[in-house]
Amino acid sequence: MAVEAALAAGASYADARVVHRRSQHVSTKNGRVENVRDVESEGIGVRVLVGGAWGFACDRRLSDAGARSAATRATGFARAAAGPHDRRLAPLAAKSGVYRTPLARDPFSVGLAEKVDHCLRAEQALAHADVKVTQAFVRAQREHKFLVSSEGSDVEQELVECGGGIDALAARDGVFQIRSYPSAHGGSSAQAGWEHLDALGLEREAPRVGEQAAALLRADECPAGVTTVVLDAEQLALQVHESVGHPTELDRVYGTEASYAGTSFLKPGDLGSLRYGSEHMNVTADATTPGGLGTFAFDDEGVEADREPIVERGLLRGFLSSRETSARIGAGRGGSMRADGWSRMPLVRMSNLHLEPGEGSLEELIAGVDDGVYLETNKSWSIDDKRLNFQFGTQIAWEIKGGRLGRMLREATYTGITPFFWGALDAVAGRHEWKLFGLTNCGKGQPGQSAHVSHGAAPARFLNVQIGVRA
């Protein structure tokens, strides 16, 4: 109904997405339930091209009246766009299909009492005399969506997520330190059932997390200097996200996100020629990754999921794109368009972006370092609007002396310039060290949208990196 109404109102292209979403979050703090949230929403979003201009409108009513209203308003907004417009879309054959997340145990079939108990047991295992605040949480989301387009695409997808995490905050003599697992920013989630939460082993990992939080209170501060750095997989996942994922979003490259999310140091003409990093750097966008939060059968334009190179042996080989930006650059096919629910227009977003593994173990990476530091678990990040100059901090670090881990360090930071930093990539650990991390807080767009993405990485070694604050 929505697509037909848009075409009748003068649209040359139209698509409509119906989305029903349920999100649940259970958290505990210091042995008590802190929050139980269970929210559902549904509606329809209609996107149209009229005279080469985009228009978008949405309606929470899943009825003929709601569909017609959204379509009419979308075409009206497109007509109101000032100036001449010339937009083309990369060709796409009509698609149809159904995709559902494979599950062993539906997380919404797990009762609230079991979820609360899971958190409380993990919290109890964090206990230490110097740990003053303990926190645990679990989350689940189901998104059931339908997409139809004027080009004949008709797809249905049901995506289910599950995840969680723990934090221990220690304090002593005016010093405060935190340790988190499996990640500092919203734990880690996967497109999977409750089995993913069980596999995380929050209660199993908690004693180590609590003990390290307390030990950091007595640790020396990370010194400043230029040295060899080994990053753990979790920190590397965020490094990939910020310094590879965002700058390769083609809408940012063309400047259409400049007013909100920023631009990119990359240019369209860099494709195939720019040296992004060393020969050890191989980055892949893969919307087919099992368990990835960015996994789907079709993006929100109906482009089929695929695995595509972004950086190969250090050279820029691809961008994250839409059908419009692919047509503009004359390369690619799109496939990176996603919207945060029914009330938002699709944007170019990361799906699953991975640093491909190399060879060997973490121990072998460290054994190859005479003098350096090993950094683990992100604590903070800062990067400029072009995704060029950055500083990251980690929760914990260890010095490396003679190929062995030495004393524990706190307040560890490192800085760099994106292509020079990746150019200093000396080695990446192998497949058995490779881990997938799911992030739920990637912000972009105006009005703002939050995307759920995953990054796979193994620990890696970088040469001549500035750590600490320069004297």
Coordinates of C-alpha atoms in Angstrom, one line a residue:
M1 CA 0.0 0.0 0.0
A2 CA 2.7 2.5 0.9
V3 CA 4.8 1.9 -2.2
E4 CA 1.8 2.1 -4.5
A5 CA 0.6 5.4 -2.8
A6 CA 4.1 6.9 -3.2
L7 CA 4.3 6.0 -6.9
A8 CA 0.8 7.4 -7.4
A9 CA 1.9 10.7 -5.8
G10 CA 4.8 11.0 -8.3
A11 CA 7.7 9.1 -6.8
S12 CA 10.1 7.5 -9.3
Y13 CA 11.3 5.1 -6.6
A14 CA 9.9 4.1 -3.2
D15 CA 10.6 1.6 -0.5
A16 CA 8.7 0.8 2.7
R17 CA 10.0 -0.9 5.9
V18 CA 7.7 -2.2 8.6
V19 CA 9.6 -2.9 11.9
H20 CA 8.5 -4.4 15.2
R21 CA 11.2 -4.3 17.9
R22 CA 11.3 -5.6 21.4
S23 CA 14.3 -4.7 23.7
Q24 CA 15.0 -6.0 27.2
H25 CA 17.6 -4.9 29.7
V26 CA 18.2 -6.3 33.2
S27 CA 21.0 -4.9 35.4
T28 CA 22.1 -5.2 39.0
K29 CA 24.4 -3.1 41.1
N30 CA 26.0 -3.9 44.5
G31 CA 23.8 -6.9 44.9
R32 CA 20.5 -5.3 44.1
V33 CA 18.3 -5.0 41.0
E34 CA 19.0 -1.7 39.5
N35 CA 16.9 -1.7 36.3
V36 CA 14.5 -3.9 34.4
R37 CA 13.4 -2.5 31.1
D38 CA 11.2 -4.2 28.5
V39 CA 10.1 -2.0 25.6
E40 CA 8.3 -2.7 22.3
S41 CA 7.6 -0.4 19.3
E42 CA 6.3 -0.8 15.8
G43 CA 5.7 1.3 12.8
I44 CA 6.3 1.9 9.1
G45 CA 9.0 4.1 7.4
V46 CA 8.6 5.2 3.7
R47 CA 11.5 6.5 1.6
V48 CA 11.0 8.0 -1.9
L49 CA 12.7 9.7 -4.7
V50 CA 10.9 12.6 -6.4
G51 CA 12.6 14.7 -9.0
G52 CA 16.0 13.3 -7.8
A53 CA 15.4 14.4 -4.1
W54 CA 14.9 12.0 -1.2
G55 CA 11.9 12.2 1.1
F56 CA 11.2 10.2 4.2
A57 CA 8.3 9.9 6.6
C58 CA 7.0 7.4 9.1
D59 CA 3.9 6.4 11.0
R60 CA 3.3 4.2 14.0
R61 CA 0.0 2.9 12.6
L62 CA 0.4 -0.4 10.8
S63 CA -2.7 0.2 8.7
D64 CA -3.7 1.3 5.2
A65 CA -4.2 4.8 6.6
G66 CA -0.8 4.9 8.2
A67 CA 0.9 3.6 5.1
R68 CA -0.8 6.1 2.9
S69 CA -0.1 9.0 5.3
A70 CA 3.7 8.2 5.4
A71 CA 3.9 7.8 1.6
T72 CA 2.1 11.1 1.0
R73 CA 4.2 13.0 3.5
A74 CA 7.4 11.5 2.2
T75 CA 6.7 12.6 -1.4
G76 CA 5.7 16.1 -0.1
F77 CA 9.0 16.4 1.7
A78 CA 10.9 15.4 -1.4
R79 CA 9.1 18.0 -3.5
A80 CA 10.0 20.7 -1.0
A81 CA 13.7 20.1 -1.3
A82 CA 15.2 23.2 -2.8
G83 CA 17.5 23.2 -5.9
P84 CA 18.1 20.8 -8.7
H85 CA 18.8 17.1 -7.8
D86 CA 20.4 14.3 -9.8
R87 CA 20.6 11.1 -7.9
R88 CA 21.1 7.7 -9.4
L89 CA 21.0 4.3 -7.7
A90 CA 23.3 1.4 -8.5
P91 CA 21.3 -1.3 -10.3
L92 CA 19.6 -4.0 -8.2
A93 CA 17.6 -7.0 -9.3
A94 CA 14.4 -7.6 -7.4
K95 CA 15.1 -9.7 -4.2
S96 CA 12.9 -11.8 -2.1
G97 CA 13.7 -14.0 0.8
V98 CA 13.4 -14.7 4.5
Y99 CA 16.1 -14.7 7.1
R100 CA 16.0 -15.6 10.8
T101 CA 18.8 -15.6 13.4
P102 CA 19.7 -19.2 14.3
L103 CA 19.0 -19.8 18.0
A104 CA 19.6 -22.5 20.5
R105 CA 17.6 -20.8 23.2
D106 CA 15.4 -17.7 22.7
P107 CA 16.6 -15.1 25.2
F108 CA 13.0 -13.9 25.6
S109 CA 12.0 -17.4 26.8
V110 CA 14.4 -16.9 29.8
G111 CA 12.5 -15.6 32.8
L112 CA 13.4 -12.3 34.5
A113 CA 14.2 -14.2 37.7
E114 CA 16.8 -16.3 35.9
K115 CA 18.3 -13.2 34.3
V116 CA 18.5 -11.4 37.7
D117 CA 20.1 -14.4 39.3
H118 CA 22.6 -14.6 36.5
C119 CA 23.7 -11.0 37.2
L120 CA 23.8 -11.4 41.0
R121 CA 25.9 -14.5 40.8
A122 CA 28.4 -12.7 38.5
E123 CA 28.4 -9.7 40.9
Q124 CA 29.1 -11.9 43.9
A125 CA 32.1 -13.4 42.1
L126 CA 33.5 -9.9 41.6
A127 CA 33.8 -9.4 45.4
H128 CA 37.1 -8.0 46.8
A129 CA 37.9 -5.8 49.8
D130 CA 39.0 -2.9 47.5
V131 CA 36.1 -3.3 45.0
K132 CA 33.5 -0.8 46.1
V133 CA 31.0 -1.0 43.2
T134 CA 30.0 -4.1 41.3
Q135 CA 27.7 -4.2 38.3
A136 CA 26.3 -6.8 35.9
F137 CA 23.7 -6.7 33.1
V138 CA 22.1 -8.8 30.4
R139 CA 20.3 -7.7 27.3
A140 CA 18.2 -9.0 24.5
Q141 CA 16.6 -7.6 21.4
R142 CA 14.3 -9.0 18.7
E143 CA 13.7 -7.0 15.5
H144 CA 11.2 -8.4 13.0
K145 CA 11.1 -6.3 9.8
F146 CA 9.7 -6.4 6.3
L147 CA 11.0 -4.4 3.3
V148 CA 9.2 -3.9 -0.1
S149 CA 10.3 -1.6 -2.9
S150 CA 9.0 -0.3 -6.2
E151 CA 11.6 -2.4 -7.9
G152 CA 10.0 -5.6 -6.7
S153 CA 12.1 -6.5 -3.7
D154 CA 10.1 -8.2 -0.9
V155 CA 12.1 -9.5 2.1
E156 CA 11.4 -10.5 5.7
Q157 CA 14.1 -10.7 8.4
E158 CA 14.0 -11.5 12.2
L159 CA 17.2 -10.6 14.0
V160 CA 17.7 -11.7 17.6
E161 CA 20.5 -10.4 19.9
C162 CA 21.7 -11.4 23.3
G163 CA 24.6 -10.2 25.5
G164 CA 25.8 -8.9 28.8
G165 CA 28.8 -7.7 30.8
I166 CA 30.3 -7.0 34.2
D167 CA 32.2 -4.1 35.8
A168 CA 34.2 -3.8 39.0
L169 CA 35.1 -0.4 40.4
A170 CA 37.9 -0.3 43.0
A171 CA 39.0 2.6 45.2
R172 CA 41.8 3.1 47.7
D173 CA 43.5 6.3 49.0
G174 CA 41.9 8.5 46.4
V175 CA 42.8 6.2 43.5
F176 CA 39.9 4.8 41.4
Q177 CA 40.2 2.0 38.9
I178 CA 37.8 -0.1 36.8
R179 CA 37.9 -3.5 35.1
S180 CA 35.3 -4.8 32.8
Y181 CA 34.5 -8.0 30.9
P182 CA 34.1 -8.7 28.0
S183 CA 34.2 -5.0 27.1
A184 CA 34.0 -1.6 28.8
H185 CA 31.2 -0.2 26.7
G186 CA 28.1 -2.2 27.1
G187 CA 29.7 -5.6 27.4
S188 CA 29.5 -7.7 24.2
S189 CA 26.5 -9.0 22.3
A190 CA 26.0 -11.3 19.4
Q191 CA 23.2 -12.2 17.1
A192 CA 22.4 -15.4 18.9
G193 CA 20.3 -16.8 21.8
W194 CA 20.9 -17.2 25.5
E195 CA 23.7 -19.6 24.6
H196 CA 25.9 -16.6 23.8
L197 CA 25.4 -15.3 27.3
D198 CA 26.3 -18.7 28.8
A199 CA 29.4 -18.8 26.7
L200 CA 30.6 -15.4 27.9
G201 CA 31.0 -17.0 31.4
L202 CA 30.4 -13.8 33.4
E203 CA 30.5 -15.6 36.7
R204 CA 33.6 -17.6 35.6
E205 CA 35.6 -14.5 34.6
A206 CA 34.4 -12.3 37.5
P207 CA 37.1 -13.2 40.1
R208 CA 39.9 -12.2 37.7
V209 CA 38.1 -9.0 36.9
G210 CA 37.7 -8.1 40.6
E211 CA 41.3 -9.0 41.5
Q212 CA 42.7 -6.9 38.6
A213 CA 40.6 -3.9 39.5
A214 CA 42.0 -4.0 43.1
A215 CA 45.6 -4.7 41.8
L216 CA 45.4 -1.6 39.6
L217 CA 45.1 0.6 42.7
R218 CA 48.7 -0.3 43.5
A219 CA 50.1 -0.4 40.0
D220 CA 52.5 2.1 38.6
E221 CA 51.3 4.6 36.0
C222 CA 52.2 3.9 32.4
P223 CA 55.3 5.9 31.5
A224 CA 55.5 8.1 28.4
G225 CA 57.7 7.3 25.4
V226 CA 57.8 5.8 22.0
T227 CA 57.8 2.0 22.1
T228 CA 56.4 -1.3 20.7
V229 CA 52.8 -1.8 21.6
V230 CA 50.7 -5.1 21.6
L231 CA 47.0 -4.5 21.7
D232 CA 44.5 -7.1 22.8
A233 CA 41.6 -8.1 20.5
E234 CA 39.0 -6.0 22.3
Q235 CA 41.0 -2.8 22.1
L236 CA 41.8 -3.6 18.5
A237 CA 38.1 -4.0 17.7
L238 CA 37.5 -0.4 18.7
Q239 CA 40.6 0.8 16.9
V240 CA 39.2 -0.8 13.7
H241 CA 35.8 0.7 14.3
E242 CA 37.0 4.3 14.8
S243 CA 40.0 4.5 12.4
V244 CA 38.9 2.2 9.6
G245 CA 35.1 1.7 9.8
H246 CA 34.0 5.3 10.1
P247 CA 36.5 6.9 7.6
T248 CA 35.5 4.3 4.9
E249 CA 31.8 5.2 5.1
L250 CA 31.3 6.7 1.6
D251 CA 28.7 9.2 2.7
R252 CA 31.3 10.7 5.1
V253 CA 33.9 10.7 2.3
Y254 CA 31.5 12.8 0.2
G255 CA 30.8 15.1 3.1
T256 CA 27.1 14.4 3.7
E257 CA 27.7 13.6 7.4
A258 CA 29.9 16.6 8.0
S259 CA 27.4 18.5 10.1
Y260 CA 26.9 15.7 12.6
A261 CA 29.2 12.7 12.5
G262 CA 32.1 14.3 10.6
T263 CA 34.0 13.6 7.4
S264 CA 36.9 11.4 6.5
F265 CA 40.6 11.9 5.6
L266 CA 40.0 9.6 2.6
K267 CA 39.0 10.8 -0.8
P268 CA 37.0 9.0 -3.5
G269 CA 40.1 8.8 -5.7
D270 CA 42.0 7.0 -3.0
L271 CA 40.2 3.7 -3.9
G272 CA 42.8 1.2 -5.1
S273 CA 45.8 3.4 -4.5
L274 CA 46.0 4.7 -0.9
R275 CA 48.3 2.8 1.4
Y276 CA 46.2 2.6 4.6
G277 CA 48.7 0.4 6.5
S278 CA 51.3 -2.3 6.3
E279 CA 51.1 -5.5 4.4
H280 CA 49.8 -7.2 7.5
M281 CA 46.6 -5.1 7.4
N282 CA 43.6 -6.9 5.9
V283 CA 40.2 -5.6 6.7
T284 CA 37.0 -7.2 5.5
A285 CA 33.3 -6.1 5.7
D286 CA 31.3 -9.2 6.1
A287 CA 27.5 -9.1 6.7
T288 CA 27.4 -12.9 6.6
T289 CA 29.5 -13.5 9.8
P290 CA 27.8 -16.0 12.1
G291 CA 26.8 -14.2 15.3
G292 CA 27.6 -10.7 14.1
L293 CA 25.4 -7.9 15.2
G294 CA 25.7 -6.6 11.6
T295 CA 24.7 -9.9 10.1
F296 CA 21.7 -10.0 7.7
A297 CA 20.5 -11.5 4.5
F298 CA 19.6 -8.1 3.0
D299 CA 20.4 -4.5 4.0
D300 CA 17.7 -1.9 4.3
E301 CA 17.8 -1.2 0.6
G302 CA 17.4 -4.9 -0.2
V303 CA 21.0 -5.4 -1.3
E304 CA 22.1 -9.0 -0.6
A305 CA 24.7 -9.6 2.2
D306 CA 28.2 -10.4 1.0
R307 CA 31.9 -10.5 2.2
E308 CA 33.9 -7.7 0.6
P309 CA 37.5 -6.4 1.1
I310 CA 38.1 -2.9 2.5
V311 CA 41.8 -3.1 2.9
E312 CA 44.0 -5.7 1.3
R313 CA 47.7 -6.0 2.3
G314 CA 47.6 -2.4 3.4
L315 CA 45.9 -0.9 0.3
L316 CA 42.4 0.6 0.3
R317 CA 40.2 -1.7 -1.8
G318 CA 36.7 -0.7 -0.9
F319 CA 34.2 1.6 0.8
L320 CA 31.1 1.1 2.9
S321 CA 28.4 2.3 0.6
S322 CA 24.8 2.7 -0.4
R323 CA 23.3 2.3 -3.8
E324 CA 23.5 6.0 -4.3
T325 CA 27.1 6.5 -3.2
S326 CA 28.2 3.4 -5.2
A327 CA 26.6 4.9 -8.3
R328 CA 28.3 8.2 -7.6
I329 CA 31.8 6.7 -7.3
G330 CA 31.2 4.2 -10.1
A331 CA 32.3 1.2 -7.9
G332 CA 30.6 -1.2 -5.5
R333 CA 27.0 -2.1 -5.2
G334 CA 25.9 -0.7 -1.8
G335 CA 25.0 -3.2 0.9
S336 CA 25.8 -1.1 4.0
M337 CA 22.5 0.7 4.5
R338 CA 20.7 0.3 7.8
A339 CA 18.2 2.2 9.8
D340 CA 17.7 2.4 13.6
G341 CA 14.1 1.2 13.5
W342 CA 11.1 2.2 11.6
S343 CA 11.2 5.9 12.4
R344 CA 14.6 6.6 10.8
M345 CA 15.9 6.8 7.2
P346 CA 18.6 4.2 6.3
L347 CA 22.2 5.4 6.5
V348 CA 25.6 4.0 5.5
R349 CA 26.6 1.9 8.5
M350 CA 29.2 -0.7 9.3
S351 CA 27.9 -4.2 9.4
N352 CA 30.7 -6.6 10.6
L353 CA 34.1 -5.1 10.0
H354 CA 37.0 -7.4 10.8
L355 CA 40.8 -7.3 11.0
E356 CA 41.7 -10.6 9.4
P357 CA 44.0 -12.8 11.5
G358 CA 47.6 -13.5 10.7
E359 CA 49.7 -16.3 12.3
G360 CA 50.8 -17.3 15.8
S361 CA 49.7 -16.7 19.3
L362 CA 49.6 -13.7 21.7
E363 CA 52.5 -15.2 23.5
E364 CA 54.5 -15.3 20.3
L365 CA 53.7 -11.6 19.6
I366 CA 54.9 -10.7 23.1
A367 CA 58.0 -12.9 22.8
G368 CA 59.0 -10.9 19.8
V369 CA 59.2 -7.7 21.9
D370 CA 62.3 -6.7 23.8
D371 CA 60.9 -3.6 25.3
G372 CA 57.3 -2.5 25.1
V373 CA 53.8 -2.6 26.6
Y374 CA 50.7 -4.8 26.3
L375 CA 47.4 -3.0 26.5
E376 CA 44.0 -4.6 27.3
T377 CA 40.4 -3.5 27.4
N378 CA 39.4 0.0 26.1
K379 CA 38.8 2.7 28.7
S380 CA 38.5 5.8 26.6
W381 CA 38.9 7.1 23.0
S382 CA 39.1 10.4 21.2
I383 CA 39.5 10.8 17.4
D384 CA 39.0 13.9 15.2
D385 CA 36.2 14.5 12.8
K386 CA 38.3 13.2 9.9
R387 CA 39.2 10.0 11.8
L388 CA 42.9 10.9 11.5
N389 CA 44.4 11.9 14.8
F390 CA 43.4 9.7 17.8
Q391 CA 44.2 8.9 21.4
F392 CA 43.0 5.7 23.1
G393 CA 43.2 4.7 26.8
T394 CA 43.0 1.2 28.2
Q395 CA 41.9 -0.1 31.6
I396 CA 45.1 -2.1 32.2
A397 CA 48.5 -2.7 30.7
W398 CA 51.7 -4.6 31.4
E399 CA 55.2 -3.7 30.5
I400 CA 57.1 -6.2 28.2
K401 CA 60.7 -6.9 29.0
G402 CA 62.7 -9.4 27.1
G403 CA 59.7 -11.0 25.5
R404 CA 57.8 -11.5 28.8
L405 CA 55.1 -9.6 30.6
G406 CA 56.4 -7.6 33.6
R407 CA 54.8 -5.2 36.0
M408 CA 51.1 -4.1 35.8
L409 CA 50.5 -0.5 34.6
R410 CA 47.5 1.8 35.0
E411 CA 46.4 4.9 33.1
A412 CA 47.8 3.6 29.8
T413 CA 47.2 5.6 26.7
Y414 CA 48.6 5.6 23.1
T415 CA 48.3 8.1 20.3
G416 CA 48.7 8.0 16.6
I417 CA 47.8 9.2 13.1
T418 CA 45.6 6.6 11.3
P419 CA 47.7 5.7 8.2
F420 CA 51.0 6.0 10.1
F421 CA 49.7 3.9 12.9
W422 CA 48.4 1.1 10.7
G423 CA 51.6 1.4 8.7
A424 CA 53.4 0.4 11.9
L425 CA 51.4 -2.8 12.1
D426 CA 54.1 -5.5 12.5
A427 CA 52.1 -8.7 13.1
V428 CA 48.6 -10.0 13.8
A429 CA 48.0 -13.2 15.8
G430 CA 46.3 -16.2 14.2
R431 CA 42.8 -17.5 13.8
H432 CA 42.7 -19.2 17.2
E433 CA 43.2 -15.8 18.9
W434 CA 40.6 -14.1 16.8
K435 CA 37.4 -13.0 18.7
L436 CA 34.2 -11.3 17.7
F437 CA 32.9 -8.3 19.7
G438 CA 29.5 -6.8 19.3
L439 CA 28.9 -3.1 20.0
T440 CA 25.5 -1.6 20.5
N441 CA 26.3 2.2 20.7
C442 CA 27.6 3.3 17.3
G443 CA 26.1 6.8 16.8
K444 CA 25.5 8.6 13.5
G445 CA 22.9 10.6 11.7
Q446 CA 20.7 13.6 12.3
P447 CA 18.4 12.9 14.1
G448 CA 20.7 10.5 15.8
Q449 CA 20.7 6.8 15.2
S450 CA 22.4 4.0 17.1
A451 CA 23.7 1.0 15.1
H452 CA 24.7 -2.4 16.4
V453 CA 27.9 -3.7 14.7
S454 CA 30.5 -6.4 15.3
H455 CA 34.2 -6.5 14.8
G456 CA 36.5 -9.5 14.8
A457 CA 40.2 -9.1 15.7
A458 CA 43.1 -11.0 17.1
P459 CA 45.9 -9.3 19.2
A460 CA 48.4 -7.3 17.1
R461 CA 51.8 -5.7 17.4
F462 CA 52.7 -2.1 16.4
L463 CA 56.1 -0.5 16.2
N464 CA 57.2 3.0 17.4
V465 CA 54.0 4.1 19.0
Q466 CA 53.7 7.0 21.4
I467 CA 52.4 5.9 24.8
G468 CA 51.5 8.1 27.8
V469 CA 51.5 11.8 27.8
R470 CA 54.5 13.5 26.1
A471 CA 56.8 15.2 28.5

